[in-house]
Amino acid sequence: MKKIEMTKGNILKALLLFTIPLIIGNIFQLLYNTVDMAVVGRYCGTEAVDSVGAATPVFNVLSFLVIGLCNGMNILMSEFYGAKKFDTLRKEIAICIDIISVTTIILSLGVIIFAPQILSLMKVKEELLSDSIIYLRITLIGLLFSGIYNVYSAALRSVGDSIRPLYFLIFSSIVNIVLDFIFVKYCSLGVFGVALATTISQFLSMIVCIIYGLWNPTLFKFKLSDFKMNWSLFKETMTYSLASAMQQIVLQVGKAFIQIKINLLPISEQGGYNIGTKIDDYAITPAICIGNASAVFLAQNRGAGEISRYKKGFLIGLLMEIIYTIFIAIIIGIFKVPLLKLFSHDQEVYPYGISYLFIMTFLYILPGFTNGEQSYFRGLGKLNIVFLSSFVQIIFRVIAAYILIPLYGINGAALCTLVGWIAMLSFETPILINYWIKNKGLNHISNVDIYDN
């Protein structure tokens, strides 16, 4: 297993080696929906793009809830690994598979049944509603597959292996891209085709993970008894996971409320926003990955009792965030027009996308700071602070959106992100300073430890 040593050696090197595969992997993860939109835009038109864009916020609420659960689990797994509680780690992975399986099945069935009502409440335009329902229902079939993949990936990352999750994602993304073209260009299946391609690729990513676990059972040598509920471990897992999941839920629900206002804009302006936010995703994802890598590094070192290394790791991770966000703002500022053309040939959306991205390039440094600061609390296992800061951010952002979007259209959508990020930093920075000065939480290690008999 290609693991990166987090608890000793050069900190910058460890963070870089761990972060780079995360960034590449998350870029490939974004390709699932991006390729859907690009292929639909090229072969089906702007209305099909907007149908996918209108359904995406609902799908994201559930998808990011699952990712949030797994992110919380990842921190606890990293702590167990740093503390060398290997039997407990294996049982933790098994319980996480139980939790994710039950959660995804219940949630996906509920939304599949009530998809028309949910999308109607979101003010999706009548001409977009039918395709939006199709896209949402088909992609949610794959939520279980995506959830299992994320548990396996979280387990591998918790021990310093960010390479193999990347391999699994590259494989499934290539499958997704190939199937997109087959189903849409050659089979003329439209929105149904891209949704089906996504679901099939998610299924295959899960299968590859399971096969790897059987072939190389270092982490995944499960016994049937591992899947039996251990309530102490379950309680500890949910303490970490629920706060992380709630963070993702409030963010995605907030974005869904913002999408309601976007859906009331003219089709071309709505298309410019949907494409602009896709470029946003690519710009901000590496900053999120740096934060995720830092959190794993910090959790391992806290589990190992390496307190000074914890603080040094945080500062280096924060510096990486700042350097990256300045760099990407310059790149997007220069190449925003060619980037927009990658997603659509509809020239009517370009002025709106250009206007949106012009504002956003001045703001990208702010999520660099927010992700860096949140990694400190995630590494401590203080995910309630991460949740509360995200809640503050999205509340202010939604309020600003309902004021600014009717006044300034797509520019208002960009400005409301500024309001949210400033509110978030105003909330979490004083708490971080207090924790830093008092060394709060640095000596806390989970007391759950399970040994094989």
Short mmCIF file of C-alpha atoms in Angstrom, two decimals:
data_model
loop_
_atom_site.label_atom_id
_atom_site.label_comp_id
_atom_site.label_asym_id
_atom_site.label_seq_id
_atom_site.Cartn_x
_atom_site.Cartn_y
_atom_site.Cartn_z
CA MET A 1 0.00 0.00 0.00
CA LYS A 2 1.41 3.35 -1.05
CA LYS A 3 1.06 5.27 2.19
CA ILE A 4 2.48 8.68 3.05
CA GLU A 5 3.99 9.00 6.51
CA MET A 6 2.19 11.86 8.25
CA THR A 7 3.56 11.70 11.80
CA LYS A 8 7.24 12.19 10.97
CA GLY A 9 9.47 13.64 8.27
CA ASN A 10 9.09 16.76 6.12
CA ILE A 11 5.65 18.30 6.64
CA LEU A 12 5.42 20.23 3.35
CA LYS A 13 6.47 17.18 1.35
CA ALA A 14 3.92 14.97 3.10
CA LEU A 15 1.10 17.45 2.53
CA LEU A 16 2.01 17.99 -1.12
CA LEU A 17 2.32 14.27 -1.88
CA PHE A 18 -1.00 13.57 -0.18
CA THR A 19 -2.82 16.60 -1.65
CA ILE A 20 -1.91 16.23 -5.32
CA PRO A 21 -3.76 12.91 -5.83
CA LEU A 22 -6.72 14.36 -3.92
CA ILE A 23 -6.86 17.33 -6.29
CA ILE A 24 -6.60 15.17 -9.40
CA GLY A 25 -9.20 12.79 -7.99
CA ASN A 26 -11.67 15.53 -7.15
CA ILE A 27 -11.21 17.07 -10.59
CA PHE A 28 -12.17 13.73 -12.08
CA GLN A 29 -15.11 13.61 -9.65
CA LEU A 30 -16.31 16.93 -11.03
CA LEU A 31 -16.14 15.47 -14.52
CA TYR A 32 -19.20 13.34 -13.76
CA ASN A 33 -21.55 16.30 -13.86
CA THR A 34 -19.41 18.60 -16.00
CA VAL A 35 -19.17 16.16 -18.88
CA ASP A 36 -22.91 15.62 -18.57
CA MET A 37 -23.47 19.35 -19.04
CA ALA A 38 -20.86 19.73 -21.78
CA VAL A 39 -22.17 16.80 -23.84
CA VAL A 40 -25.78 17.86 -23.36
CA GLY A 41 -24.87 21.45 -24.27
CA ARG A 42 -23.16 20.39 -27.48
CA TYR A 43 -25.76 17.91 -28.70
CA CYS A 44 -29.04 18.87 -27.02
CA GLY A 45 -28.95 22.67 -26.50
CA THR A 46 -29.15 25.23 -23.69
CA GLU A 47 -32.50 24.05 -22.31
CA ALA A 48 -31.07 20.58 -21.68
CA VAL A 49 -28.07 22.15 -19.90
CA ASP A 50 -30.44 24.15 -17.72
CA SER A 51 -32.48 21.01 -16.98
CA VAL A 52 -29.36 19.30 -15.64
CA GLY A 53 -28.38 22.50 -13.79
CA ALA A 54 -31.82 22.79 -12.20
CA ALA A 55 -31.75 19.20 -10.91
CA THR A 56 -28.15 19.34 -9.70
CA PRO A 57 -28.75 21.30 -6.44
CA VAL A 58 -31.22 18.64 -5.25
CA PHE A 59 -28.86 15.81 -6.14
CA ASN A 60 -26.02 17.70 -4.45
CA VAL A 61 -27.94 17.96 -1.17
CA LEU A 62 -28.01 14.17 -0.92
CA SER A 63 -24.63 13.52 -2.49
CA PHE A 64 -22.82 15.98 -0.26
CA LEU A 65 -24.69 14.69 2.79
CA VAL A 66 -23.11 11.29 2.08
CA ILE A 67 -19.73 12.92 1.42
CA GLY A 68 -20.11 14.86 4.67
CA LEU A 69 -20.77 11.66 6.62
CA CYS A 70 -17.68 10.08 5.05
CA ASN A 71 -15.54 13.16 5.75
CA GLY A 72 -16.43 12.94 9.43
CA MET A 73 -15.68 9.22 9.41
CA ASN A 74 -12.35 9.96 7.71
CA ILE A 75 -11.23 12.15 10.63
CA LEU A 76 -12.06 9.45 13.19
CA MET A 77 -10.36 6.78 11.06
CA SER A 78 -7.24 8.97 10.81
CA GLU A 79 -7.20 9.42 14.58
CA PHE A 80 -7.47 5.66 15.14
CA TYR A 81 -4.65 5.04 12.67
CA GLY A 82 -2.40 7.69 14.25
CA ALA A 83 -3.05 6.13 17.67
CA LYS A 84 -2.31 2.65 16.20
CA LYS A 85 -5.77 1.28 17.07
CA PHE A 86 -5.84 -0.99 14.03
CA ASP A 87 -8.58 -3.42 15.10
CA THR A 88 -10.81 -0.50 15.99
CA LEU A 89 -10.08 1.07 12.60
CA ARG A 90 -11.19 -2.06 10.74
CA LYS A 91 -14.44 -2.28 12.72
CA GLU A 92 -14.99 1.45 12.18
CA ILE A 93 -14.82 0.94 8.40
CA ALA A 94 -17.37 -1.89 8.59
CA ILE A 95 -19.80 0.18 10.66
CA CYS A 96 -19.38 3.07 8.25
CA ILE A 97 -20.41 0.78 5.38
CA ASP A 98 -23.55 -0.14 7.37
CA ILE A 99 -24.42 3.50 8.07
CA ILE A 100 -23.88 4.69 4.50
CA SER A 101 -25.81 1.81 2.94
CA VAL A 102 -28.93 2.35 5.06
CA THR A 103 -28.78 6.14 4.72
CA THR A 104 -28.39 6.24 0.94
CA ILE A 105 -31.15 3.71 0.27
CA ILE A 106 -33.69 5.59 2.40
CA LEU A 107 -32.81 9.04 1.07
CA SER A 108 -32.62 8.12 -2.60
CA LEU A 109 -35.97 6.28 -2.54
CA GLY A 110 -37.67 9.23 -0.86
CA VAL A 111 -36.44 11.80 -3.37
CA ILE A 112 -37.03 9.54 -6.38
CA ILE A 113 -40.69 9.25 -5.35
CA PHE A 114 -41.20 12.97 -4.70
CA ALA A 115 -38.92 14.39 -7.40
CA PRO A 116 -41.71 16.26 -9.30
CA GLN A 117 -42.94 18.01 -6.15
CA ILE A 118 -39.42 18.91 -4.99
CA LEU A 119 -38.41 20.41 -8.35
CA SER A 120 -41.70 22.29 -8.63
CA LEU A 121 -41.08 23.85 -5.20
CA MET A 122 -37.70 24.99 -6.55
CA LYS A 123 -39.50 26.95 -9.29
CA VAL A 124 -37.95 24.92 -12.11
CA LYS A 125 -39.44 26.23 -15.37
CA GLU A 126 -42.16 24.09 -16.93
CA GLU A 127 -40.16 23.50 -20.11
CA LEU A 128 -37.25 22.14 -18.04
CA LEU A 129 -39.23 20.08 -15.52
CA SER A 130 -39.57 16.78 -17.38
CA ASP A 131 -35.85 16.39 -18.17
CA SER A 132 -34.90 17.58 -14.67
CA ILE A 133 -37.04 14.84 -13.11
CA ILE A 134 -35.48 12.20 -15.36
CA TYR A 135 -31.93 13.34 -14.57
CA LEU A 136 -32.56 13.46 -10.82
CA ARG A 137 -34.22 10.05 -10.59
CA ILE A 138 -31.65 8.18 -12.65
CA THR A 139 -28.61 9.71 -10.92
CA LEU A 140 -30.05 8.98 -7.47
CA ILE A 141 -30.08 5.28 -8.28
CA GLY A 142 -26.30 5.55 -8.08
CA LEU A 143 -26.21 7.25 -4.67
CA LEU A 144 -25.63 3.93 -2.85
CA PHE A 145 -22.76 3.06 -5.20
CA SER A 146 -21.16 6.46 -4.66
CA GLY A 147 -21.57 6.11 -0.89
CA ILE A 148 -19.75 2.77 -0.72
CA TYR A 149 -16.96 4.16 -2.90
CA ASN A 150 -16.58 7.14 -0.55
CA VAL A 151 -16.28 4.89 2.53
CA TYR A 152 -13.49 2.89 0.89
CA SER A 153 -11.77 6.10 -0.22
CA ALA A 154 -12.06 7.63 3.26
CA ALA A 155 -10.48 4.50 4.77
CA LEU A 156 -7.57 4.58 2.34
CA ARG A 157 -6.96 8.30 2.84
CA SER A 158 -7.05 7.89 6.61
CA VAL A 159 -3.88 5.78 6.45
CA GLY A 160 -2.13 8.16 4.05
CA ASP A 161 -3.04 6.46 0.76
CA SER A 162 -4.54 9.02 -1.62
CA ILE A 163 -3.26 7.26 -4.77
CA ARG A 164 -5.63 4.33 -5.07
CA PRO A 165 -8.84 6.36 -4.68
CA LEU A 166 -7.46 8.43 -7.57
CA TYR A 167 -7.03 5.31 -9.71
CA PHE A 168 -10.62 4.25 -9.00
CA LEU A 169 -11.94 7.70 -9.92
CA ILE A 170 -9.95 7.96 -13.14
CA PHE A 171 -11.34 4.61 -14.22
CA SER A 172 -14.96 5.49 -13.47
CA SER A 173 -14.62 8.97 -15.00
CA ILE A 174 -13.29 7.56 -18.26
CA VAL A 175 -16.22 5.13 -18.32
CA ASN A 176 -18.59 8.03 -17.70
CA ILE A 177 -17.15 10.13 -20.53
CA VAL A 178 -17.24 7.27 -23.03
CA LEU A 179 -20.81 6.36 -22.11
CA ASP A 180 -21.90 10.01 -22.32
CA PHE A 181 -20.88 10.17 -25.96
CA ILE A 182 -22.32 6.75 -26.77
CA PHE A 183 -25.70 7.41 -25.14
CA VAL A 184 -26.13 11.04 -26.25
CA LYS A 185 -24.30 11.42 -29.57
CA TYR A 186 -24.91 7.98 -31.03
CA CYS A 187 -28.02 6.72 -29.22
CA SER A 188 -29.76 10.14 -28.94
CA LEU A 189 -30.86 9.48 -25.35
CA GLY A 190 -30.39 13.11 -24.27
CA VAL A 191 -30.58 13.93 -20.55
CA PHE A 192 -31.58 10.33 -19.76
CA GLY A 193 -28.36 9.15 -21.43
CA VAL A 194 -25.99 11.31 -19.39
CA ALA A 195 -27.78 10.37 -16.16
CA LEU A 196 -27.53 6.69 -17.04
CA ALA A 197 -23.82 7.07 -17.85
CA THR A 198 -23.20 8.64 -14.44
CA THR A 199 -25.03 5.88 -12.58
CA ILE A 200 -23.24 3.08 -14.43
CA SER A 201 -19.83 4.66 -13.80
CA GLN A 202 -20.62 5.04 -10.08
CA PHE A 203 -21.62 1.39 -9.92
CA LEU A 204 -18.34 0.33 -11.52
CA SER A 205 -16.29 2.52 -9.15
CA MET A 206 -17.93 0.71 -6.21
CA ILE A 207 -17.21 -2.70 -7.75
CA VAL A 208 -13.55 -1.82 -8.30
CA CYS A 209 -13.24 -0.74 -4.65
CA ILE A 210 -14.76 -3.99 -3.39
CA ILE A 211 -12.50 -6.09 -5.65
CA TYR A 212 -9.46 -4.19 -4.39
CA GLY A 213 -10.54 -4.80 -0.79
CA LEU A 214 -10.79 -8.54 -1.46
CA TRP A 215 -7.47 -8.64 -3.30
CA ASN A 216 -5.50 -6.59 -0.76
CA PRO A 217 -7.23 -6.97 2.62
CA THR A 218 -4.80 -4.95 4.76
CA LEU A 219 -7.62 -2.60 5.78
CA PHE A 220 -10.62 -4.53 4.55
CA LYS A 221 -10.12 -8.00 6.03
CA PHE A 222 -13.62 -7.99 7.44
CA LYS A 223 -15.21 -10.61 9.62
CA LEU A 224 -18.97 -10.99 9.78
CA SER A 225 -18.82 -9.84 13.41
CA ASP A 226 -17.27 -6.53 12.28
CA PHE A 227 -20.64 -5.51 10.83
CA LYS A 228 -22.44 -6.17 14.10
CA MET A 229 -23.34 -2.86 15.68
CA ASN A 230 -20.98 -1.70 18.40
CA TRP A 231 -22.86 1.15 20.07
CA SER A 232 -19.81 2.86 21.57
CA LEU A 233 -18.17 3.01 18.17
CA PHE A 234 -21.43 3.97 16.47
CA LYS A 235 -21.95 6.86 18.90
CA GLU A 236 -18.39 8.10 18.38
CA THR A 237 -18.78 7.82 14.60
CA MET A 238 -22.02 9.78 14.56
CA THR A 239 -20.49 12.48 16.79
CA TYR A 240 -17.97 13.10 14.03
CA SER A 241 -20.16 12.39 11.03
CA LEU A 242 -23.42 14.17 11.82
CA ALA A 243 -21.79 17.56 12.26
CA SER A 244 -19.86 17.07 9.02
CA ALA A 245 -23.00 15.91 7.22
CA MET A 246 -25.05 18.82 8.57
CA GLN A 247 -22.37 21.19 7.29
CA GLN A 248 -22.79 19.79 3.78
CA ILE A 249 -26.58 19.80 4.04
CA VAL A 250 -26.86 23.45 5.03
CA LEU A 251 -24.45 24.43 2.27
CA GLN A 252 -26.33 22.52 -0.41
CA VAL A 253 -29.79 23.50 0.86
CA GLY A 254 -28.62 27.11 0.87
CA LYS A 255 -27.40 26.76 -2.71
CA ALA A 256 -30.76 25.23 -3.62
CA PHE A 257 -32.52 28.31 -2.22
CA ILE A 258 -30.19 30.50 -4.27
CA GLN A 259 -30.97 28.36 -7.34
CA ILE A 260 -34.64 29.25 -6.89
CA LYS A 261 -33.76 32.89 -7.54
CA ILE A 262 -31.47 31.91 -10.41
CA ASN A 263 -34.32 29.89 -11.98
CA LEU A 264 -36.36 33.10 -12.22
CA LEU A 265 -33.72 34.78 -14.42
CA PRO A 266 -33.87 34.62 -18.24
CA ILE A 267 -32.65 31.33 -19.74
CA SER A 268 -29.42 32.83 -21.13
CA GLU A 269 -28.50 34.47 -17.82
CA GLN A 270 -29.36 31.26 -15.98
CA GLY A 271 -27.11 29.36 -18.40
CA GLY A 272 -24.25 31.81 -17.77
CA TYR A 273 -24.59 31.24 -14.03
CA ASN A 274 -24.70 27.44 -14.33
CA ILE A 275 -21.56 27.41 -16.47
CA GLY A 276 -19.81 30.01 -14.30
CA THR A 277 -20.42 27.99 -11.15
CA LYS A 278 -19.04 24.89 -12.86
CA ILE A 279 -15.80 26.78 -13.45
CA ASP A 280 -16.01 27.91 -9.80
CA ASP A 281 -16.14 24.27 -8.75
CA TYR A 282 -12.92 23.51 -10.59
CA ALA A 283 -11.25 26.61 -9.15
CA ILE A 284 -12.20 26.01 -5.52
CA THR A 285 -11.95 22.21 -5.42
CA PRO A 286 -8.12 22.15 -5.05
CA ALA A 287 -8.45 24.56 -2.09
CA ILE A 288 -10.95 22.16 -0.52
CA CYS A 289 -8.53 19.27 -1.18
CA ILE A 290 -5.70 21.11 0.55
CA GLY A 291 -7.99 21.58 3.54
CA ASN A 292 -9.00 17.89 3.49
CA ALA A 293 -5.38 16.78 3.30
CA SER A 294 -4.46 19.10 6.16
CA ALA A 295 -7.33 17.72 8.28
CA VAL A 296 -6.14 14.12 7.78
CA PHE A 297 -2.56 15.16 8.59
CA LEU A 298 -3.70 16.99 11.71
CA ALA A 299 -5.97 14.17 12.92
CA GLN A 300 -3.21 11.58 12.54
CA ASN A 301 -0.74 13.75 14.45
CA ARG A 302 -3.26 14.46 17.18
CA GLY A 303 -3.85 10.71 17.52
CA ALA A 304 -0.08 10.19 17.71
CA GLY A 305 0.31 12.98 20.30
CA GLU A 306 2.48 15.13 17.98
CA ILE A 307 1.17 18.52 19.13
CA SER A 308 3.94 20.81 17.79
CA ARG A 309 3.75 19.04 14.44
CA TYR A 310 0.01 19.65 14.45
CA LYS A 311 0.47 23.43 14.64
CA LYS A 312 3.25 23.51 12.07
CA GLY A 313 1.16 21.40 9.70
CA PHE A 314 -1.76 23.80 10.00
CA LEU A 315 0.37 26.85 9.16
CA ILE A 316 1.94 25.15 6.15
CA GLY A 317 -1.47 24.02 4.91
CA LEU A 318 -2.87 27.56 5.28
CA LEU A 319 0.06 28.97 3.30
CA MET A 320 -0.59 26.41 0.54
CA GLU A 321 -4.24 27.57 0.42
CA ILE A 322 -3.28 31.22 0.02
CA ILE A 323 -0.69 30.60 -2.71
CA TYR A 324 -3.05 28.36 -4.67
CA THR A 325 -6.09 30.68 -4.57
CA ILE A 326 -4.04 33.66 -5.78
CA PHE A 327 -2.67 31.53 -8.62
CA ILE A 328 -6.05 30.20 -9.77
CA ALA A 329 -7.64 33.66 -9.66
CA ILE A 330 -5.00 34.90 -12.12
CA ILE A 331 -5.48 31.88 -14.42
CA ILE A 332 -9.27 32.19 -14.58
CA GLY A 333 -9.06 35.96 -14.97
CA ILE A 334 -6.94 35.47 -18.09
CA PHE A 335 -8.70 32.46 -19.62
CA LYS A 336 -12.34 32.93 -18.61
CA VAL A 337 -13.65 33.24 -22.20
CA PRO A 338 -12.01 30.01 -23.52
CA LEU A 339 -13.19 28.23 -20.36
CA LEU A 340 -16.78 29.31 -20.97
CA LYS A 341 -16.58 28.08 -24.56
CA LEU A 342 -15.67 24.60 -23.32
CA PHE A 343 -19.14 24.28 -21.83
CA SER A 344 -21.41 25.91 -24.40
CA HIS A 345 -21.54 27.18 -27.97
CA ASP A 346 -24.46 29.46 -27.11
CA GLN A 347 -22.94 32.93 -27.44
CA GLU A 348 -25.86 34.51 -25.58
CA VAL A 349 -24.62 33.06 -22.28
CA TYR A 350 -21.04 34.36 -22.65
CA PRO A 351 -21.55 37.97 -21.45
CA TYR A 352 -23.26 36.73 -18.28
CA GLY A 353 -20.60 34.11 -17.57
CA ILE A 354 -17.80 36.64 -18.18
CA SER A 355 -19.38 39.15 -15.83
CA TYR A 356 -19.84 36.56 -13.09
CA LEU A 357 -16.29 35.21 -13.33
CA PHE A 358 -14.77 38.70 -13.41
CA ILE A 359 -16.15 39.32 -9.92
CA MET A 360 -15.34 35.85 -8.61
CA THR A 361 -11.64 36.05 -9.50
CA PHE A 362 -11.25 38.78 -6.88
CA LEU A 363 -12.91 36.60 -4.24
CA TYR A 364 -11.22 33.20 -4.56
CA ILE A 365 -8.66 33.94 -1.85
CA LEU A 366 -11.45 34.04 0.76
CA PRO A 367 -12.35 30.32 0.54
CA GLY A 368 -8.60 29.69 0.77
CA PHE A 369 -8.66 31.19 4.25
CA THR A 370 -11.94 29.52 5.24
CA ASN A 371 -10.82 26.04 4.15
CA GLY A 372 -7.49 26.50 5.90
CA GLU A 373 -9.09 27.56 9.17
CA GLN A 374 -11.70 24.83 9.06
CA SER A 375 -8.99 22.17 8.63
CA TYR A 376 -7.69 23.12 12.08
CA PHE A 377 -11.05 22.37 13.72
CA ARG A 378 -11.66 19.23 11.63
CA GLY A 379 -8.27 17.89 12.66
CA LEU A 380 -9.32 18.42 16.29
CA GLY A 381 -12.59 16.61 15.68
CA LYS A 382 -14.44 19.85 16.50
CA LEU A 383 -16.79 19.44 13.57
CA ASN A 384 -19.54 21.33 15.39
CA ILE A 385 -17.48 24.51 14.91
CA VAL A 386 -17.06 23.70 11.22
CA PHE A 387 -20.82 23.20 10.93
CA LEU A 388 -21.67 26.44 12.72
CA SER A 389 -19.27 28.52 10.64
CA SER A 390 -20.72 27.02 7.44
CA PHE A 391 -24.23 27.68 8.72
CA VAL A 392 -23.37 31.34 9.33
CA GLN A 393 -21.84 31.57 5.85
CA ILE A 394 -24.83 30.14 4.01
CA ILE A 395 -27.43 32.09 6.00
CA PHE A 396 -25.77 35.40 5.13
CA ARG A 397 -25.22 34.27 1.55
CA VAL A 398 -28.87 33.31 1.02
CA ILE A 399 -30.15 36.54 2.57
CA ALA A 400 -27.78 38.52 0.35
CA ALA A 401 -28.87 36.50 -2.70
CA TYR A 402 -32.54 37.32 -2.18
CA ILE A 403 -31.63 40.99 -2.05
CA LEU A 404 -28.88 41.21 -4.66
CA ILE A 405 -29.99 38.80 -7.43
CA PRO A 406 -33.28 40.62 -8.13
CA LEU A 407 -31.31 43.90 -8.25
CA TYR A 408 -28.16 42.88 -10.12
CA GLY A 409 -28.94 39.49 -11.69
CA ILE A 410 -25.93 37.21 -12.10
CA ASN A 411 -23.58 39.83 -10.61
CA GLY A 412 -25.68 39.72 -7.46
CA ALA A 413 -25.14 35.95 -7.34
CA ALA A 414 -21.38 36.57 -7.29
CA LEU A 415 -21.58 39.32 -4.68
CA CYS A 416 -23.63 37.21 -2.30
CA THR A 417 -20.70 34.77 -2.05
CA LEU A 418 -18.56 37.66 -0.82
CA VAL A 419 -21.07 38.39 1.94
CA GLY A 420 -21.13 34.71 2.99
CA TRP A 421 -17.36 34.26 3.12
CA ILE A 422 -16.83 37.45 5.11
CA ALA A 423 -19.46 36.33 7.63
CA MET A 424 -17.80 32.92 7.90
CA LEU A 425 -14.33 34.36 8.56
CA SER A 426 -15.77 36.80 11.11
CA PHE A 427 -17.25 33.85 13.01
CA GLU A 428 -14.45 31.27 12.92
CA THR A 429 -11.28 33.40 13.08
CA PRO A 430 -11.75 34.59 16.71
CA ILE A 431 -12.50 31.00 17.77
CA LEU A 432 -9.37 29.75 16.01
CA ILE A 433 -7.21 32.37 17.77
CA ASN A 434 -8.67 31.32 21.13
CA TYR A 435 -8.04 27.62 20.45
CA TRP A 436 -4.51 28.33 19.20
CA ILE A 437 -3.48 30.36 22.26
CA LYS A 438 -4.96 27.92 24.77
CA ASN A 439 -4.03 24.69 22.89
CA LYS A 440 -7.64 23.61 23.28
CA GLY A 441 -8.57 20.11 22.07
CA LEU A 442 -5.06 19.09 21.09
CA ASN A 443 -4.81 16.37 23.74
CA HIS A 444 -8.23 14.83 23.13
CA ILE A 445 -8.10 11.27 21.74
CA SER A 446 -11.09 8.96 21.38
CA ASN A 447 -11.28 6.43 24.24
CA VAL A 448 -12.98 3.83 22.04
CA ASP A 449 -10.58 0.91 21.45
CA ILE A 450 -11.71 -2.52 20.26
CA TYR A 451 -9.40 -5.52 20.11
CA ASP A 452 -9.93 -8.86 18.43
CA ASN A 453 -10.52 -11.71 20.84
#
